[in-house]
DNA sequence: TTAATATAAAACCATTTGGTTTCGTTTTTT
DNA sequence: AAAAAACGAAACCAAATGGTTTTATATTAA
């Protein structure tokens, strides 16, 4: 692994099905952590950890609003995935 | 997780950088395990485990030829990834 | 026939992963 | 002012991950 690589890349971030579901939810509208959690059978803390990994991959961003933290989708890094995939289109 | 999901899906298979490099090598030509191993600083056993995960995701196939096992690329499952990605193109 | 090559399988190990519970802080509601 | 809501951080845990070494087996080469 090269040193320039960030800790959690896009490939790793989307490997988990829960994280992919979070991305899908956020594609509709921005949501607070508790709202995201209400869609899953796991704890808010677990969702928070997934959000941290998605944030490190720069697939989501979050801002504090009052006592809530609102997350929204940031799909640009998926371009890396698209580019990687394009190489295999010729086969 | 749905019950219909196989143990190692494409998303998981491509999450590891070594496995992505193996796919790239196999995109040029089919290779025996030892030939693949010669491109990496890790053991043949470790490469074999990666090949098993890639096989479960149906991204590669292997056949025994004499004492060698030859692996080749099987890119069809990447279509699932492409389809998943397409959803996010609109953003 | 003996040695070397290519692999498989198993046991083992440290670290990461994906989850939990608990506790504390800030903000809003009553 | 007190209670409730939303969150962060820390400690903890079992299982998975990505690697190793060792041992055994089949095939090819000398």
PDB file of C-alpha atoms (C1' of nucleotides) in Angstrom:
ATOM      1  CA  UNK A   1       0.000   0.000   0.000  1.00  0.00           C
ATOM      2  CA  UNK A   2       1.304   3.416  -0.921  1.00  0.00           C
ATOM      3  CA  UNK A   3       1.773   6.026   1.775  1.00  0.00           C
ATOM      4  CA  UNK A   4      -0.267   8.577  -0.159  1.00  0.00           C
ATOM      5  CA  UNK A   5      -3.396   6.475   0.170  1.00  0.00           C
ATOM      6  CA  UNK A   6      -5.952   7.761   2.655  1.00  0.00           C
ATOM      7  CA  UNK A   7      -7.006   5.418   5.418  1.00  0.00           C
ATOM      8  CA  UNK A   8     -10.385   4.500   3.994  1.00  0.00           C
ATOM      9  CA  UNK A   9     -10.759   4.569   0.257  1.00  0.00           C
ATOM     10  CA  UNK A  10     -13.931   4.382  -1.799  1.00  0.00           C
ATOM     11  CA  UNK A  11     -13.499   0.681  -2.543  1.00  0.00           C
ATOM     12  CA  UNK A  12     -13.421  -0.112   1.129  1.00  0.00           C
ATOM     13  CA  UNK A  13     -16.221   2.288   1.996  1.00  0.00           C
ATOM     14  CA  UNK A  14     -18.743   0.736  -0.374  1.00  0.00           C
ATOM     15  CA  UNK A  15     -17.820  -2.855   0.499  1.00  0.00           C
ATOM     16  CA  UNK A  16     -20.284  -2.905   3.394  1.00  0.00           C
ATOM     17  CA  UNK A  17     -23.995  -3.318   2.583  1.00  0.00           C
ATOM     18  CA  UNK A  18     -25.096  -1.083   5.457  1.00  0.00           C
ATOM     19  CA  UNK A  19     -22.902   1.724   4.158  1.00  0.00           C
ATOM     20  CA  UNK A  20     -24.331   1.287   0.674  1.00  0.00           C
ATOM     21  CA  UNK A  21     -27.832   1.572   2.140  1.00  0.00           C
ATOM     22  CA  UNK A  22     -26.843   4.743   3.967  1.00  0.00           C
ATOM     23  CA  UNK A  23     -25.639   6.236   0.691  1.00  0.00           C
ATOM     24  CA  UNK A  24     -28.942   5.355  -0.928  1.00  0.00           C
ATOM     25  CA  UNK A  25     -30.914   7.007   1.875  1.00  0.00           C
ATOM     26  CA  UNK A  26     -28.804  10.143   1.618  1.00  0.00           C
ATOM     27  CA  UNK A  27     -29.330  10.238  -2.134  1.00  0.00           C
ATOM     28  CA  UNK A  28     -32.945  11.198  -1.477  1.00  0.00           C
ATOM     29  CA  UNK A  29     -32.322  13.890   1.094  1.00  0.00           C
ATOM     30  CA  UNK A  30     -29.956  14.915   3.823  1.00  0.00           C
ATOM     31  CA  UNK A  31     -30.649  13.280   7.170  1.00  0.00           C
ATOM     32  CA  UNK A  32     -29.689  13.488  10.831  1.00  0.00           C
ATOM     33  CA  UNK A  33     -27.911  10.508  12.381  1.00  0.00           C
ATOM     34  CA  UNK A  34     -31.039   9.498  14.312  1.00  0.00           C
ATOM     35  CA  UNK A  35     -33.137   9.562  11.166  1.00  0.00           C
ATOM     36  CA  UNK A  36     -30.621   7.334   9.394  1.00  0.00           C
ATOM     37  CA  UNK A  37     -30.530   4.989  12.378  1.00  0.00           C
ATOM     38  CA  UNK A  38     -34.307   4.576  12.337  1.00  0.00           C
ATOM     39  CA  UNK A  39     -33.951   2.692   9.026  1.00  0.00           C
ATOM     40  CA  UNK A  40     -31.656   0.022  10.492  1.00  0.00           C
ATOM     41  CA  UNK A  41     -31.827  -2.604  13.222  1.00  0.00           C
ATOM     42  CA  UNK A  42     -28.487  -1.513  14.712  1.00  0.00           C
ATOM     43  CA  UNK A  43     -27.474   1.142  17.209  1.00  0.00           C
ATOM     44  CA  UNK A  44     -26.888   4.828  16.566  1.00  0.00           C
ATOM     45  CA  UNK A  45     -23.259   4.310  17.589  1.00  0.00           C
ATOM     46  CA  UNK A  46     -22.796   1.687  14.877  1.00  0.00           C
ATOM     47  CA  UNK A  47     -24.310   4.027  12.307  1.00  0.00           C
ATOM     48  CA  UNK A  48     -21.981   6.792  13.505  1.00  0.00           C
ATOM     49  CA  UNK A  49     -18.999   4.558  12.847  1.00  0.00           C
ATOM     50  CA  UNK A  50     -20.202   3.814   9.331  1.00  0.00           C
ATOM     51  CA  UNK A  51     -20.640   7.540   8.789  1.00  0.00           C
ATOM     52  CA  UNK A  52     -17.082   8.151   9.907  1.00  0.00           C
ATOM     53  CA  UNK A  53     -15.785   5.671   7.322  1.00  0.00           C
ATOM     54  CA  UNK A  54     -17.959   7.222   4.622  1.00  0.00           C
ATOM     55  CA  UNK A  55     -16.661  10.646   5.656  1.00  0.00           C
ATOM     56  CA  UNK A  56     -13.035   9.495   5.429  1.00  0.00           C
ATOM     57  CA  UNK A  57     -13.773   8.283   1.913  1.00  0.00           C
ATOM     58  CA  UNK A  58     -15.346  11.719   1.304  1.00  0.00           C
ATOM     59  CA  UNK A  59     -18.602  10.126   0.173  1.00  0.00           C
ATOM     60  CA  UNK A  60     -20.616  12.079   2.739  1.00  0.00           C
ATOM     61  CA  UNK A  61     -20.245  15.287   4.713  1.00  0.00           C
ATOM     62  CA  UNK A  62     -21.836  16.327   7.969  1.00  0.00           C
ATOM     63  CA  UNK A  63     -22.691  19.612   9.652  1.00  0.00           C
ATOM     64  CA  UNK A  64     -23.883  20.256  13.168  1.00  0.00           C
ATOM     65  CA  UNK A  65     -27.313  21.921  13.390  1.00  0.00           C
ATOM     66  CA  UNK A  66     -28.425  22.469  16.938  1.00  0.00           C
ATOM     67  CA  UNK A  67     -28.150  19.154  18.704  1.00  0.00           C
ATOM     68  CA  UNK A  68     -28.346  17.218  15.453  1.00  0.00           C
ATOM     69  CA  UNK A  69     -25.685  16.298  12.937  1.00  0.00           C
ATOM     70  CA  UNK A  70     -26.952  16.357   9.392  1.00  0.00           C
ATOM     71  CA  UNK A  71     -25.267  14.257   6.734  1.00  0.00           C
ATOM     72  CA  UNK A  72     -25.535  14.561   2.977  1.00  0.00           C
ATOM     73  CA  UNK A  73     -24.251  12.672  -0.027  1.00  0.00           C
ATOM     74  CA  UNK A  74     -21.030  13.640  -1.747  1.00  0.00           C
ATOM     75  CA  UNK A  75     -20.883  11.352  -4.787  1.00  0.00           C
ATOM     76  CA  UNK A  76     -17.751  12.725  -6.515  1.00  0.00           C
ATOM     77  CA  UNK A  77     -15.366  10.033  -5.206  1.00  0.00           C
ATOM     78  CA  UNK A  78     -17.437   7.421  -7.038  1.00  0.00           C
ATOM     79  CA  UNK A  79     -15.709   8.703 -10.164  1.00  0.00           C
ATOM     80  CA  UNK A  80     -12.629   6.801  -9.102  1.00  0.00           C
ATOM     81  CA  UNK A  81     -14.685   3.638  -9.088  1.00  0.00           C
ATOM     82  CA  UNK A  82     -16.159   4.467 -12.471  1.00  0.00           C
ATOM     83  CA  UNK A  83     -12.707   5.007 -13.877  1.00  0.00           C
ATOM     84  CA  UNK A  84     -11.469   1.724 -12.425  1.00  0.00           C
ATOM     85  CA  UNK A  85     -14.441  -0.090 -13.916  1.00  0.00           C
ATOM     86  CA  UNK A  86     -13.955   1.441 -17.349  1.00  0.00           C
ATOM     87  CA  UNK A  87     -10.724  -0.487 -17.743  1.00  0.00           C
ATOM     88  CA  UNK A  88     -12.657  -3.774 -17.604  1.00  0.00           C
ATOM     89  CA  UNK A  89     -15.334  -2.697 -20.062  1.00  0.00           C
ATOM     90  CA  UNK A  90     -13.248  -3.938 -22.980  1.00  0.00           C
ATOM     91  CA  UNK A  91     -13.381  -7.552 -21.842  1.00  0.00           C
TER      92      UNK A  91
ATOM     93  CA  UNK B   1     -28.234  -9.059   4.714  1.00  0.00           C
ATOM     94  CA  UNK B   2     -30.489 -11.095   2.478  1.00  0.00           C
ATOM     95  CA  UNK B   3     -30.216 -14.880   2.511  1.00  0.00           C
ATOM     96  CA  UNK B   4     -29.798 -14.998  -1.255  1.00  0.00           C
ATOM     97  CA  UNK B   5     -26.490 -13.165  -1.047  1.00  0.00           C
ATOM     98  CA  UNK B   6     -23.401 -15.312  -1.634  1.00  0.00           C
ATOM     99  CA  UNK B   7     -20.682 -15.225   0.977  1.00  0.00           C
ATOM    100  CA  UNK B   8     -18.293 -12.985  -0.908  1.00  0.00           C
ATOM    101  CA  UNK B   9     -19.848 -10.506  -3.268  1.00  0.00           C
ATOM    102  CA  UNK B  10     -18.168  -8.326  -5.863  1.00  0.00           C
ATOM    103  CA  UNK B  11     -18.129  -5.276  -3.594  1.00  0.00           C
ATOM    104  CA  UNK B  12     -16.190  -7.159  -0.976  1.00  0.00           C
ATOM    105  CA  UNK B  13     -13.916  -8.867  -3.490  1.00  0.00           C
ATOM    106  CA  UNK B  14     -12.629  -5.647  -5.026  1.00  0.00           C
ATOM    107  CA  UNK B  15     -12.225  -3.851  -1.710  1.00  0.00           C
ATOM    108  CA  UNK B  16      -8.723  -5.244  -1.274  1.00  0.00           C
ATOM    109  CA  UNK B  17      -5.912  -3.612  -3.306  1.00  0.00           C
ATOM    110  CA  UNK B  18      -4.027  -6.888  -3.740  1.00  0.00           C
ATOM    111  CA  UNK B  19      -7.106  -8.500  -5.241  1.00  0.00           C
ATOM    112  CA  UNK B  20      -7.535  -5.569  -7.607  1.00  0.00           C
ATOM    113  CA  UNK B  21      -3.930  -6.019  -8.728  1.00  0.00           C
ATOM    114  CA  UNK B  22      -4.525  -9.719  -9.311  1.00  0.00           C
ATOM    115  CA  UNK B  23      -7.480  -8.858 -11.524  1.00  0.00           C
ATOM    116  CA  UNK B  24      -5.330  -6.446 -13.478  1.00  0.00           C
ATOM    117  CA  UNK B  25      -2.641  -9.081 -14.014  1.00  0.00           C
ATOM    118  CA  UNK B  26      -5.208 -11.599 -15.181  1.00  0.00           C
ATOM    119  CA  UNK B  27      -6.663  -9.056 -17.587  1.00  0.00           C
ATOM    120  CA  UNK B  28      -3.494  -9.420 -19.669  1.00  0.00           C
ATOM    121  CA  UNK B  29      -3.314 -13.192 -19.722  1.00  0.00           C
ATOM    122  CA  UNK B  30      -4.173 -16.245 -17.683  1.00  0.00           C
ATOM    123  CA  UNK B  31      -1.580 -17.159 -15.073  1.00  0.00           C
ATOM    124  CA  UNK B  32      -0.620 -19.947 -12.685  1.00  0.00           C
ATOM    125  CA  UNK B  33      -0.698 -19.197  -8.972  1.00  0.00           C
ATOM    126  CA  UNK B  34       3.105 -19.102  -8.785  1.00  0.00           C
ATOM    127  CA  UNK B  35       3.297 -16.622 -11.630  1.00  0.00           C
ATOM    128  CA  UNK B  36       0.796 -14.375  -9.880  1.00  0.00           C
ATOM    129  CA  UNK B  37       2.693 -14.696  -6.615  1.00  0.00           C
ATOM    130  CA  UNK B  38       5.938 -13.557  -8.261  1.00  0.00           C
ATOM    131  CA  UNK B  39       4.386 -10.092  -8.657  1.00  0.00           C
ATOM    132  CA  UNK B  40       3.758  -9.626  -4.937  1.00  0.00           C
ATOM    133  CA  UNK B  41       5.809  -9.499  -1.742  1.00  0.00           C
ATOM    134  CA  UNK B  42       3.512 -11.969   0.038  1.00  0.00           C
ATOM    135  CA  UNK B  43       3.355 -15.753   0.173  1.00  0.00           C
ATOM    136  CA  UNK B  44       1.759 -18.091  -2.356  1.00  0.00           C
ATOM    137  CA  UNK B  45      -0.645 -19.179   0.363  1.00  0.00           C
ATOM    138  CA  UNK B  46      -1.847 -15.620   0.842  1.00  0.00           C
ATOM    139  CA  UNK B  47      -2.357 -15.271  -2.908  1.00  0.00           C
ATOM    140  CA  UNK B  48      -4.307 -18.532  -2.922  1.00  0.00           C
ATOM    141  CA  UNK B  49      -6.665 -17.141  -0.304  1.00  0.00           C
ATOM    142  CA  UNK B  50      -7.245 -14.018  -2.370  1.00  0.00           C
ATOM    143  CA  UNK B  51      -7.942 -16.225  -5.379  1.00  0.00           C
ATOM    144  CA  UNK B  52     -10.504 -18.164  -3.397  1.00  0.00           C
ATOM    145  CA  UNK B  53     -12.359 -14.940  -2.534  1.00  0.00           C
ATOM    146  CA  UNK B  54     -12.204 -13.792  -6.156  1.00  0.00           C
ATOM    147  CA  UNK B  55     -13.516 -17.206  -7.205  1.00  0.00           C
ATOM    148  CA  UNK B  56     -16.430 -16.976  -4.753  1.00  0.00           C
ATOM    149  CA  UNK B  57     -17.301 -13.634  -6.296  1.00  0.00           C
ATOM    150  CA  UNK B  58     -17.016 -15.351  -9.698  1.00  0.00           C
ATOM    151  CA  UNK B  59     -14.509 -12.781 -10.872  1.00  0.00           C
ATOM    152  CA  UNK B  60     -11.958 -15.461 -11.758  1.00  0.00           C
ATOM    153  CA  UNK B  61     -11.976 -19.145 -12.603  1.00  0.00           C
ATOM    154  CA  UNK B  62      -9.229 -21.722 -12.257  1.00  0.00           C
ATOM    155  CA  UNK B  63      -8.406 -25.030 -13.911  1.00  0.00           C
ATOM    156  CA  UNK B  64      -5.814 -27.594 -12.976  1.00  0.00           C
ATOM    157  CA  UNK B  65      -3.200 -28.209 -15.665  1.00  0.00           C
ATOM    158  CA  UNK B  66      -0.635 -30.739 -14.604  1.00  0.00           C
ATOM    159  CA  UNK B  67       0.719 -29.619 -11.276  1.00  0.00           C
ATOM    160  CA  UNK B  68      -0.277 -26.007 -11.935  1.00  0.00           C
ATOM    161  CA  UNK B  69      -3.540 -24.223 -11.382  1.00  0.00           C
ATOM    162  CA  UNK B  70      -4.238 -21.639 -14.047  1.00  0.00           C
ATOM    163  CA  UNK B  71      -6.516 -18.691 -13.279  1.00  0.00           C
ATOM    164  CA  UNK B  72      -8.217 -16.368 -15.709  1.00  0.00           C
ATOM    165  CA  UNK B  73     -10.391 -13.279 -15.504  1.00  0.00           C
ATOM    166  CA  UNK B  74     -14.157 -13.501 -15.494  1.00  0.00           C
ATOM    167  CA  UNK B  75     -15.326  -9.864 -15.617  1.00  0.00           C
ATOM    168  CA  UNK B  76     -19.095 -10.388 -15.911  1.00  0.00           C
ATOM    169  CA  UNK B  77     -19.875  -9.818 -12.212  1.00  0.00           C
ATOM    170  CA  UNK B  78     -18.483  -6.300 -12.556  1.00  0.00           C
ATOM    171  CA  UNK B  79     -21.742  -5.500 -14.282  1.00  0.00           C
ATOM    172  CA  UNK B  80     -23.416  -5.494 -10.892  1.00  0.00           C
ATOM    173  CA  UNK B  81     -20.996  -2.804  -9.808  1.00  0.00           C
ATOM    174  CA  UNK B  82     -21.613  -0.835 -12.978  1.00  0.00           C
ATOM    175  CA  UNK B  83     -25.334  -1.021 -12.406  1.00  0.00           C
ATOM    176  CA  UNK B  84     -24.949   0.100  -8.810  1.00  0.00           C
ATOM    177  CA  UNK B  85     -22.800   3.019  -9.908  1.00  0.00           C
ATOM    178  CA  UNK B  86     -25.256   4.100 -12.608  1.00  0.00           C
ATOM    179  CA  UNK B  87     -27.763   5.057  -9.928  1.00  0.00           C
ATOM    180  CA  UNK B  88     -25.395   7.735  -8.638  1.00  0.00           C
ATOM    181  CA  UNK B  89     -24.591   9.195 -12.055  1.00  0.00           C
ATOM    182  CA  UNK B  90     -27.544  11.554 -11.812  1.00  0.00           C
ATOM    183  CA  UNK B  91     -26.119  13.427  -8.847  1.00  0.00           C
TER     184      UNK B  91
ATOM    185  C1'  DT C   1      14.055 -43.501  -8.804  1.00  0.00           C
ATOM    186  C1'  DT C   2      15.021 -39.456  -6.671  1.00  0.00           C
ATOM    187  C1'  DA C   3      14.670 -34.573  -6.415  1.00  0.00           C
ATOM    188  C1'  DA C   4      12.321 -30.462  -7.400  1.00  0.00           C
ATOM    189  C1'  DT C   5       8.030 -27.936  -8.392  1.00  0.00           C
ATOM    190  C1'  DA C   6       3.252 -26.540  -7.702  1.00  0.00           C
ATOM    191  C1'  DT C   7      -0.292 -26.683  -4.949  1.00  0.00           C
ATOM    192  C1'  DA C   8      -3.688 -27.667  -0.982  1.00  0.00           C
ATOM    193  C1'  DA C   9      -4.900 -27.764   3.708  1.00  0.00           C
ATOM    194  C1'  DA C  10      -4.439 -26.800   8.454  1.00  0.00           C
ATOM    195  C1'  DA C  11      -2.945 -24.390  12.492  1.00  0.00           C
ATOM    196  C1'  DC C  12      -1.774 -20.215  14.122  1.00  0.00           C
ATOM    197  C1'  DC C  13      -1.478 -14.979  14.860  1.00  0.00           C
ATOM    198  C1'  DA C  14      -2.184  -9.850  15.116  1.00  0.00           C
ATOM    199  C1'  DT C  15      -5.196  -6.450  13.490  1.00  0.00           C
ATOM    200  C1'  DT C  16      -9.469  -4.816  11.708  1.00  0.00           C
ATOM    201  C1'  DT C  17     -14.371  -4.913  11.515  1.00  0.00           C
ATOM    202  C1'  DG C  18     -18.919  -4.332  12.946  1.00  0.00           C
ATOM    203  C1'  DG C  19     -21.297  -4.448  16.611  1.00  0.00           C
ATOM    204  C1'  DT C  20     -22.480  -3.461  21.759  1.00  0.00           C
ATOM    205  C1'  DT C  21     -22.999  -0.787  26.368  1.00  0.00           C
ATOM    206  C1'  DT C  22     -21.910   3.000  29.306  1.00  0.00           C
ATOM    207  C1'  DC C  23     -21.046   7.697  30.396  1.00  0.00           C
ATOM    208  C1'  DG C  24     -20.743  12.604  29.591  1.00  0.00           C
ATOM    209  C1'  DT C  25     -21.984  17.002  27.036  1.00  0.00           C
ATOM    210  C1'  DT C  26     -24.787  20.039  24.535  1.00  0.00           C
ATOM    211  C1'  DT C  27     -29.178  21.556  23.060  1.00  0.00           C
ATOM    212  C1'  DT C  28     -34.039  21.687  23.118  1.00  0.00           C
ATOM    213  C1'  DT C  29     -38.559  20.999  25.382  1.00  0.00           C
ATOM    214  C1'  DT C  30     -41.676  21.134  29.062  1.00  0.00           C
TER     215       DT C  30
ATOM    216  C1'  DA D   1     -35.043  24.360  36.390  1.00  0.00           C
ATOM    217  C1'  DA D   2     -35.584  19.731  35.133  1.00  0.00           C
ATOM    218  C1'  DA D   3     -36.205  16.235  31.715  1.00  0.00           C
ATOM    219  C1'  DA D   4     -35.579  14.542  27.219  1.00  0.00           C
ATOM    220  C1'  DA D   5     -33.161  14.244  22.844  1.00  0.00           C
ATOM    221  C1'  DA D   6     -29.040  13.908  19.929  1.00  0.00           C
ATOM    222  C1'  DC D   7     -24.685  13.033  19.817  1.00  0.00           C
ATOM    223  C1'  DG D   8     -19.423  11.809  20.818  1.00  0.00           C
ATOM    224  C1'  DA D   9     -16.074   9.041  22.955  1.00  0.00           C
ATOM    225  C1'  DA D  10     -14.385   5.150  25.254  1.00  0.00           C
ATOM    226  C1'  DA D  11     -14.215   0.435  26.638  1.00  0.00           C
ATOM    227  C1'  DC D  12     -15.309  -3.860  25.351  1.00  0.00           C
ATOM    228  C1'  DC D  13     -16.280  -8.177  22.406  1.00  0.00           C
ATOM    229  C1'  DA D  14     -16.672 -11.970  18.821  1.00  0.00           C
ATOM    230  C1'  DA D  15     -15.771 -12.838  14.265  1.00  0.00           C
ATOM    231  C1'  DA D  16     -13.508 -11.835   9.969  1.00  0.00           C
ATOM    232  C1'  DT D  17      -9.289 -10.453   7.510  1.00  0.00           C
ATOM    233  C1'  DG D  18      -4.848 -10.861   5.720  1.00  0.00           C
ATOM    234  C1'  DG D  19      -0.986 -12.690   6.666  1.00  0.00           C
ATOM    235  C1'  DT D  20       2.399 -16.579   8.272  1.00  0.00           C
ATOM    236  C1'  DT D  21       4.586 -21.421   8.808  1.00  0.00           C
ATOM    237  C1'  DT D  22       4.246 -26.291   8.565  1.00  0.00           C
ATOM    238  C1'  DT D  23       2.930 -30.601   6.572  1.00  0.00           C
ATOM    239  C1'  DA D  24       1.267 -33.492   2.944  1.00  0.00           C
ATOM    240  C1'  DT D  25       0.238 -34.768  -1.974  1.00  0.00           C
ATOM    241  C1'  DA D  26       0.562 -34.862  -6.925  1.00  0.00           C
ATOM    242  C1'  DT D  27       3.217 -34.002 -10.999  1.00  0.00           C
ATOM    243  C1'  DT D  28       7.324 -33.207 -13.629  1.00  0.00           C
ATOM    244  C1'  DA D  29      12.386 -33.216 -14.358  1.00  0.00           C
ATOM    245  C1'  DA D  30      17.047 -35.139 -13.768  1.00  0.00           C
TER     246       DA D  30
END
